[in-house]
Amino acid sequence: MLGLLGLLGLTVTACGSNDRNEVVTFTDAHGRVCTIIVNTDGNEDSDVDSSAPDCEYPPQGHTPGPATYAPLPSP
């Protein structure tokens, strides 16, 4: 993604699987805070899927916080 200002991570590994799922937040070039979910097939590191970004501008007078990763919630 162009304009990506920050990206940090914590990887969650599914039990009994090599797949990795990550929740990623970042600030884009327009100042919007965006969240995506990235799924990586552990058997084929080149197979990566991501959700469409969910982006919103911060409330007026506020700036976005730092970029973060968080584990996916348990099913």
XYZ file of C-alpha atoms in Angstrom:
75
model
C 0.000 0.000 0.000
C 1.271 3.438 -0.916
C 1.565 5.920 1.876
C 1.940 3.300 4.546
C 3.385 5.144 7.536
C 3.621 2.402 10.110
C 3.209 -1.322 10.494
C 3.929 -3.490 13.554
C 2.969 -7.074 14.274
C 2.156 -9.962 16.522
C 1.627 -13.272 14.752
C -0.966 -15.753 15.898
C -0.440 -19.392 14.971
C -3.489 -21.642 14.777
C -3.274 -24.840 16.814
C -2.089 -27.755 14.666
C -1.664 -25.581 11.588
C 1.114 -23.558 9.993
C -1.307 -20.824 8.896
C -0.757 -17.335 10.342
C -3.534 -14.790 10.891
C -2.787 -11.165 11.745
C -4.894 -8.103 12.503
C -2.961 -5.100 11.154
C -3.666 -1.400 11.762
C -1.832 1.444 10.064
C -2.195 5.084 9.019
C -2.413 5.704 5.276
C -1.128 8.691 3.286
C -4.434 10.532 3.834
C -4.245 10.296 7.651
C -6.925 7.613 7.888
C -6.611 4.787 10.397
C -6.978 1.467 8.546
C -7.382 -2.144 9.679
C -6.907 -5.298 7.596
C -6.766 -9.015 8.359
C -3.854 -10.877 6.745
C -3.936 -14.679 6.334
C -0.698 -16.442 5.358
C -0.593 -20.125 4.376
C 2.255 -21.564 6.452
C 2.953 -24.290 3.898
C 3.391 -21.769 1.092
C 4.703 -18.441 2.392
C 3.930 -16.868 -0.976
C 0.166 -17.482 -0.514
C -1.068 -14.391 1.349
C -4.662 -13.146 1.465
C -5.886 -9.930 3.046
C -9.278 -8.407 3.688
C -10.344 -5.118 2.152
C -9.067 -2.243 4.306
C -11.529 -0.695 6.733
C -10.431 2.967 6.988
C -11.790 5.947 8.897
C -10.554 9.455 9.626
C -9.895 10.138 13.323
C -12.298 12.528 15.090
C -11.548 16.194 14.446
C -8.745 17.429 16.694
C -7.339 13.926 17.292
C -4.449 12.111 15.645
C -4.216 8.360 15.082
C -2.380 6.243 17.636
C 0.609 4.054 16.806
C 0.348 1.224 14.291
C -0.416 -2.092 16.023
C -1.087 -5.783 15.573
C -3.462 -7.769 17.756
C -4.217 -11.479 17.921
C -7.470 -12.627 16.386
C -10.178 -13.354 18.978
C -10.727 -17.007 19.859
C -13.657 -18.620 18.004
